[in-house]
């Protein structure tokens, strides 16, 4: 059921439905911010979180649903932190 919900939310974001990307942000930002704080520090984490969601918005078409949307975003954030 969760995989279906992830794909549905990704499709809504791709279609630019009002509120869809905000829903994605609100659901995943706290966890990703925590990751960024642990990896790069609080000050850098705020800017990094913006970059992660901008990248997610641009690359959402690449999300195929092989993993949960949260896992995909977590990997994206980890890669940004490492860069």
Short mmCIF file of N, CA and C in Angstrom, two decimals:
data_model
loop_
_atom_site.label_atom_id
_atom_site.label_comp_id
_atom_site.label_asym_id
_atom_site.label_seq_id
_atom_site.Cartn_x
_atom_site.Cartn_y
_atom_site.Cartn_z
N UNK A 1 0.81 -1.19 0.00
CA UNK A 1 0.00 0.00 0.00
C UNK A 1 0.86 1.27 0.00
N UNK A 2 1.96 1.26 0.78
CA UNK A 2 2.82 2.44 0.86
C UNK A 2 3.50 2.70 -0.49
N UNK A 3 3.88 1.63 -1.18
CA UNK A 3 4.53 1.80 -2.49
C UNK A 3 3.57 2.46 -3.46
N UNK A 4 2.32 2.09 -3.41
CA UNK A 4 1.31 2.71 -4.27
C UNK A 4 1.15 4.19 -3.93
N UNK A 5 1.14 4.51 -2.64
CA UNK A 5 1.01 5.90 -2.21
C UNK A 5 2.21 6.73 -2.65
N UNK A 6 3.42 6.14 -2.56
CA UNK A 6 4.63 6.83 -3.01
C UNK A 6 4.57 7.14 -4.50
N UNK A 7 4.18 6.14 -5.28
CA UNK A 7 4.07 6.36 -6.72
C UNK A 7 3.01 7.39 -7.06
N UNK A 8 1.91 7.35 -6.34
CA UNK A 8 0.83 8.31 -6.57
C UNK A 8 1.29 9.73 -6.25
N UNK A 9 2.01 9.90 -5.14
CA UNK A 9 2.52 11.22 -4.78
C UNK A 9 3.55 11.69 -5.79
N UNK A 10 4.42 10.81 -6.24
CA UNK A 10 5.41 11.17 -7.26
C UNK A 10 4.72 11.60 -8.55
N UNK A 11 3.68 10.88 -8.94
CA UNK A 11 2.93 11.25 -10.14
C UNK A 11 2.25 12.61 -9.99
N UNK A 12 1.71 12.87 -8.82
CA UNK A 12 1.07 14.15 -8.57
C UNK A 12 2.09 15.29 -8.66
N UNK A 13 3.29 15.05 -8.13
CA UNK A 13 4.35 16.06 -8.20
C UNK A 13 4.78 16.28 -9.65
N UNK A 14 4.92 15.20 -10.39
CA UNK A 14 5.30 15.31 -11.80
C UNK A 14 4.27 16.10 -12.60
N UNK A 15 3.00 15.95 -12.22
CA UNK A 15 1.91 16.64 -12.91
C UNK A 15 1.70 18.06 -12.38
N UNK A 16 2.55 18.46 -11.44
CA UNK A 16 2.47 19.81 -10.84
C UNK A 16 1.11 20.10 -10.22
N UNK A 17 0.51 19.10 -9.58
CA UNK A 17 -0.76 19.33 -8.89
C UNK A 17 -0.52 20.21 -7.67
N UNK A 18 -1.40 21.15 -7.42
CA UNK A 18 -1.23 22.06 -6.28
C UNK A 18 -1.11 21.29 -4.96
N UNK A 19 -0.09 21.62 -4.20
CA UNK A 19 0.10 21.02 -2.88
C UNK A 19 0.84 19.71 -2.86
N UNK A 20 1.06 19.09 -4.00
CA UNK A 20 1.70 17.77 -4.02
C UNK A 20 3.15 17.84 -3.55
N UNK A 21 3.91 18.78 -4.08
CA UNK A 21 5.32 18.85 -3.69
C UNK A 21 5.45 19.32 -2.24
N UNK A 22 4.53 20.16 -1.81
CA UNK A 22 4.54 20.58 -0.40
C UNK A 22 4.29 19.38 0.51
N UNK A 23 3.40 18.51 0.10
CA UNK A 23 3.12 17.29 0.87
C UNK A 23 4.38 16.42 0.93
N UNK A 24 5.07 16.28 -0.18
CA UNK A 24 6.31 15.52 -0.22
C UNK A 24 7.34 16.15 0.72
N UNK A 25 7.47 17.47 0.65
CA UNK A 25 8.43 18.19 1.49
C UNK A 25 8.11 17.99 2.97
N UNK A 26 6.87 18.22 3.35
CA UNK A 26 6.49 18.11 4.76
C UNK A 26 6.67 16.69 5.31
N UNK A 27 6.47 15.71 4.47
CA UNK A 27 6.60 14.31 4.91
C UNK A 27 8.06 13.90 5.11
N UNK A 28 8.97 14.47 4.32
CA UNK A 28 10.34 13.96 4.32
C UNK A 28 11.40 14.94 4.80
N UNK A 29 11.10 16.21 4.87
CA UNK A 29 12.10 17.21 5.25
C UNK A 29 12.70 16.99 6.65
N UNK A 30 11.91 16.67 7.67
CA UNK A 30 12.53 16.51 9.00
C UNK A 30 13.61 15.42 9.03
N UNK A 31 13.33 14.31 8.42
CA UNK A 31 14.30 13.20 8.40
C UNK A 31 15.55 13.58 7.61
N UNK A 32 15.36 14.22 6.47
CA UNK A 32 16.49 14.61 5.63
C UNK A 32 17.30 15.72 6.30
N UNK A 33 16.63 16.62 7.00
CA UNK A 33 17.34 17.67 7.72
C UNK A 33 18.19 17.07 8.83
N UNK A 34 17.65 16.09 9.53
CA UNK A 34 18.42 15.40 10.57
C UNK A 34 19.66 14.73 10.00
N UNK A 35 19.51 14.09 8.87
CA UNK A 35 20.65 13.46 8.20
C UNK A 35 21.71 14.51 7.85
N UNK A 36 21.27 15.60 7.25
CA UNK A 36 22.20 16.66 6.84
C UNK A 36 22.90 17.28 8.05
N UNK A 37 22.18 17.47 9.14
CA UNK A 37 22.80 18.01 10.36
C UNK A 37 23.90 17.10 10.87
N UNK A 38 23.64 15.82 10.86
CA UNK A 38 24.65 14.86 11.34
C UNK A 38 25.87 14.81 10.42
N UNK A 39 25.64 15.00 9.13
CA UNK A 39 26.74 14.85 8.18
C UNK A 39 27.54 16.13 7.96
N UNK A 40 26.86 17.30 7.96
CA UNK A 40 27.58 18.53 7.61
C UNK A 40 27.40 19.65 8.64
N UNK A 41 26.59 19.47 9.65
CA UNK A 41 26.36 20.53 10.64
C UNK A 41 25.10 21.32 10.31
N UNK A 42 24.54 21.93 11.34
CA UNK A 42 23.24 22.60 11.23
C UNK A 42 23.24 23.75 10.22
N UNK A 43 24.26 24.60 10.25
CA UNK A 43 24.28 25.76 9.37
C UNK A 43 24.28 25.33 7.90
N UNK A 44 25.11 24.39 7.55
CA UNK A 44 25.18 23.89 6.18
C UNK A 44 23.94 23.09 5.80
N UNK A 45 23.32 22.45 6.78
CA UNK A 45 22.18 21.57 6.52
C UNK A 45 20.99 22.33 5.95
N UNK A 46 20.78 23.55 6.39
CA UNK A 46 19.63 24.32 5.90
C UNK A 46 19.75 24.58 4.40
N UNK A 47 20.94 25.00 3.96
CA UNK A 47 21.15 25.23 2.53
C UNK A 47 21.10 23.92 1.75
N UNK A 48 21.68 22.91 2.33
CA UNK A 48 21.73 21.61 1.67
C UNK A 48 20.34 21.03 1.46
N UNK A 49 19.47 21.21 2.44
CA UNK A 49 18.10 20.70 2.32
C UNK A 49 17.38 21.34 1.13
N UNK A 50 17.60 22.63 0.93
CA UNK A 50 17.01 23.30 -0.23
C UNK A 50 17.53 22.70 -1.52
N UNK A 51 18.83 22.45 -1.58
CA UNK A 51 19.43 21.85 -2.77
C UNK A 51 18.88 20.46 -3.03
N UNK A 52 18.70 19.69 -1.98
CA UNK A 52 18.18 18.33 -2.11
C UNK A 52 16.78 18.36 -2.73
N UNK A 53 15.91 19.23 -2.24
CA UNK A 53 14.55 19.27 -2.77
C UNK A 53 14.48 19.88 -4.16
N UNK A 54 15.38 20.80 -4.48
CA UNK A 54 15.44 21.29 -5.86
C UNK A 54 15.87 20.17 -6.80
N UNK A 55 16.85 19.41 -6.38
CA UNK A 55 17.30 18.27 -7.19
C UNK A 55 16.20 17.23 -7.31
N UNK A 56 15.51 16.97 -6.21
CA UNK A 56 14.41 16.00 -6.23
C UNK A 56 13.34 16.44 -7.22
N UNK A 57 13.03 17.72 -7.22
CA UNK A 57 12.02 18.25 -8.14
C UNK A 57 12.44 18.03 -9.59
N UNK A 58 13.70 18.28 -9.87
CA UNK A 58 14.21 18.10 -11.24
C UNK A 58 14.30 16.63 -11.64
N UNK A 59 14.62 15.76 -10.68
CA UNK A 59 14.88 14.35 -11.00
C UNK A 59 13.72 13.42 -10.67
N UNK A 60 12.60 13.96 -10.30
CA UNK A 60 11.47 13.11 -9.89
C UNK A 60 11.03 12.18 -11.01
N UNK A 61 11.26 12.55 -12.23
CA UNK A 61 10.90 11.67 -13.35
C UNK A 61 11.72 10.38 -13.33
N UNK A 62 12.86 10.42 -12.66
CA UNK A 62 13.72 9.23 -12.58
C UNK A 62 13.25 8.24 -11.51
N UNK A 63 12.38 8.68 -10.60
CA UNK A 63 11.88 7.80 -9.55
C UNK A 63 10.93 6.78 -10.17
N UNK A 64 11.29 5.50 -10.03
CA UNK A 64 10.51 4.42 -10.65
C UNK A 64 9.69 3.62 -9.65
N UNK A 65 9.94 3.83 -8.37
CA UNK A 65 9.19 3.09 -7.37
C UNK A 65 9.84 1.80 -6.95
N UNK A 66 11.11 1.59 -7.32
CA UNK A 66 11.83 0.38 -6.90
C UNK A 66 12.04 0.35 -5.39
N UNK A 67 12.16 1.52 -4.80
CA UNK A 67 12.27 1.65 -3.35
C UNK A 67 11.25 2.69 -2.91
N UNK A 68 11.13 2.88 -1.62
CA UNK A 68 10.18 3.89 -1.16
C UNK A 68 10.69 5.27 -1.55
N UNK A 69 9.79 6.20 -1.64
CA UNK A 69 10.15 7.56 -1.99
C UNK A 69 11.09 8.15 -0.93
N UNK A 70 10.86 7.80 0.32
CA UNK A 70 11.73 8.25 1.41
C UNK A 70 13.15 7.74 1.26
N UNK A 71 13.29 6.49 0.85
CA UNK A 71 14.62 5.91 0.63
C UNK A 71 15.32 6.60 -0.54
N UNK A 72 14.58 6.86 -1.60
CA UNK A 72 15.15 7.54 -2.77
C UNK A 72 15.64 8.94 -2.38
N UNK A 73 14.83 9.67 -1.62
CA UNK A 73 15.20 11.00 -1.17
C UNK A 73 16.38 10.96 -0.20
N UNK A 74 16.41 9.97 0.67
CA UNK A 74 17.49 9.80 1.63
C UNK A 74 18.81 9.59 0.90
N UNK A 75 18.80 8.77 -0.14
CA UNK A 75 20.00 8.53 -0.92
C UNK A 75 20.43 9.80 -1.64
N UNK A 76 19.48 10.52 -2.18
CA UNK A 76 19.76 11.79 -2.84
C UNK A 76 20.41 12.77 -1.86
N UNK A 77 19.87 12.85 -0.66
CA UNK A 77 20.42 13.74 0.38
C UNK A 77 21.81 13.30 0.79
N UNK A 78 22.00 12.00 0.95
CA UNK A 78 23.32 11.49 1.33
C UNK A 78 24.35 11.85 0.27
N UNK A 79 24.00 11.70 -0.98
CA UNK A 79 24.93 12.04 -2.06
C UNK A 79 25.26 13.54 -2.05
N UNK A 80 24.28 14.37 -1.79
CA UNK A 80 24.54 15.81 -1.70
C UNK A 80 25.48 16.12 -0.54
N UNK A 81 25.26 15.48 0.58
CA UNK A 81 26.13 15.71 1.75
C UNK A 81 27.56 15.29 1.46
N UNK A 82 27.71 14.18 0.79
CA UNK A 82 29.04 13.68 0.47
C UNK A 82 29.76 14.56 -0.55
N UNK A 83 28.98 15.16 -1.44
CA UNK A 83 29.58 16.06 -2.44
C UNK A 83 30.03 17.33 -1.76
#
